[in-house]
Amino acid sequence: MTSHPRPFRESMEYDVVIVGAGPSGLSAAIRLKQVDPDLSVVVLEKGSEVGAHILSGAVLDPVGLDRLIPDWRERGAPVRTAVTDDNFYVLGAAGQVRVPNWPMPRLMSNHGNYIVSMGRVCRWLAEQAEELGVEIFPGMAASEVVWAQNEDGTERVKGVVAGEMGLLSDGTPGPHYEPGMELHGKYVMIGEGVRGSLAKEIINKLNLSQGHEPQKYGLGMKEIWEVRPEKFHQGRVVHTMGWPLGRNAGGGSFIYHDEDNLVMVGFVVHLNYENPYLYPYMEFQRFKHHPMVADLLEGGKRISYGARAISEGGWQSLPELSFNGGVLLGCSAGMVNVPRIKGNHNAMLSGIEAANAAAAAIAAGRAGDRLTDYDRAVREGEIGRDLKKVRNVKPAWSRHGLWPSLVLGGMDMWGAGLTGRNILRTWKHGKTDAEATGKARDFQPIDYPKPDGKLSFDRLTNVAFSFTNHEESQPCHLRLKDPTVPIAVNLPEYAEPAQRYCPAGVYEVVEDASGPRFVINFQNCVHCKTCDIKDPSQNIVWTTPQGGDGPNYPNM
């Protein structure tokens, strides 16, 4: 890409700048104004509207909502479908075995939780924030970190650049170019979600992960179906493990019966799989043909589709959460409780704790330093207690597979719940998900059934149901460090797995007269970040496109 001179940008000053209108960012904004209504707070959201880029299961533990807005029921929060029954199955190719609830650790129970659309919840949270005076700017992608130096020579985050629009494909300003603005804050809170580009830059530049385990990830894919009324059971929660993944990969599914005959069907594949021929999207499509699932979906209608990465490293992988000038919130740090498949409650709690720390610092006349009280509150408070109890489930699964990990993880969670101590102590994750990818010569290609267009669908057809759109004249936001690597290295060594791990069909290897060619269809990108995580050569860098682009999820 051709570089161009750095444009002049106007700046705006705030007490707190928040990147991302997800549950963590909006909770932080609300809490800041609750503590001090005079604080100036701005929230930047790269989606076309609040909720447009929100995708989650989701069964919500309301602990964060209870702390933030205790009267949320009276205020009409879109949290209505209480979990009525909780089911866990291990699937085989033709049948299933239900695991009874009684041996499950108590923390796994969904009693008191709610099936929700987090897109709806975030739109409602945004309304609460705006009523308190928070400024929310959707369609404003934060594309750069603004750095400054402290008097002692250390670097701090001063703000972000947001709203740059109109670059041409070569990176030069087009006729309608807008340079965007610098938004400066006494503190900057990064709540971009999993593997956000600004969080990645800050973590790497300031070595925030030093001394911690590498972050681990899963790829979550989700469809919403309208099913036949006789098959719908409002409040039902179903989780499965086993088929079709078997020994090829860790992962499982969720099926949540929400309201109005709408069922959320999701599938998660852990990204530390070895076989480069594994095709996570097609594993999801194959899953829907299991007799138990097919019986639910037949005669129904798929309404929407989407995908996103999930942080799975948990306690061991939490980086330093504060840095000079700001903090990492929620999934930007990695606060998902993997066995519970829940992170929204911890995201909200992290926003509350960050707001408390920032408001106290500003009241004391501080700015631009480290909010170490936030680190302490997360690690020693509710979030830390939640993550510590389950910290060995993921590494046990990675090392020993499904059945041994069910036994080991269950024992460890029971011990932690009863005594407050993990009998397995703390296991390490080891390799990154990219490093876990094996060589193609050591594996056989997997033959996947062709989608039938009724229960299963090809990727491009499904991507249309994510309502994704990107301005095609802009620079490709999926950047290659070395354009030769996909064909020269990844194709012969790994059968170029980008063709398969991307759930939106962004990457292709096209054969023509001159040989194979690597093609990036960035217009299809649903912003899941899987490529940035799983590419075995770590050659793909996900950056944010211009604001408003990407998926437009209605109620995911």
Tab-separated table of C-alpha atoms in Angstrom, residues 45-49 52-53 138-141 165 467 469-470 527 544-552:
chain	number	residue	atom	x	y	z
A	45	GLU	CA	-18.581	2.069	17.796
A	46	LYS	CA	-17.335	0.807	14.427
A	47	GLY	CA	-20.655	-0.833	13.542
A	48	SER	CA	-23.287	1.058	11.607
A	49	GLU	CA	-25.368	1.140	14.802
A	52	ALA	CA	-24.585	-4.272	14.518
A	53	HIS	CA	-21.349	-6.135	15.365
A	138	PRO	CA	-21.753	4.621	15.825
A	139	GLY	CA	-20.089	4.251	12.436
A	140	MET	CA	-16.860	5.656	13.919
A	141	ALA	CA	-14.099	3.081	13.654
A	165	MET	CA	-13.169	7.696	5.679
A	467	PHE	CA	-26.020	-8.477	5.955
A	469	ASN	CA	-21.268	-4.751	3.431
A	470	HIS	CA	-17.920	-3.051	2.780
A	527	HIS	CA	-14.956	-9.358	11.467
A	544	THR	CA	-10.503	-2.171	11.069
A	545	PRO	CA	-12.181	-1.058	7.841
A	546	GLN	CA	-13.884	2.303	7.658
A	547	GLY	CA	-16.696	2.913	10.118
A	548	GLY	CA	-20.118	1.439	9.452
A	549	ASP	CA	-18.767	-1.402	7.324
A	550	GLY	CA	-18.961	-5.100	8.122
A	551	PRO	CA	-21.886	-7.188	9.307
A	552	ASN	CA	-25.195	-5.654	10.250
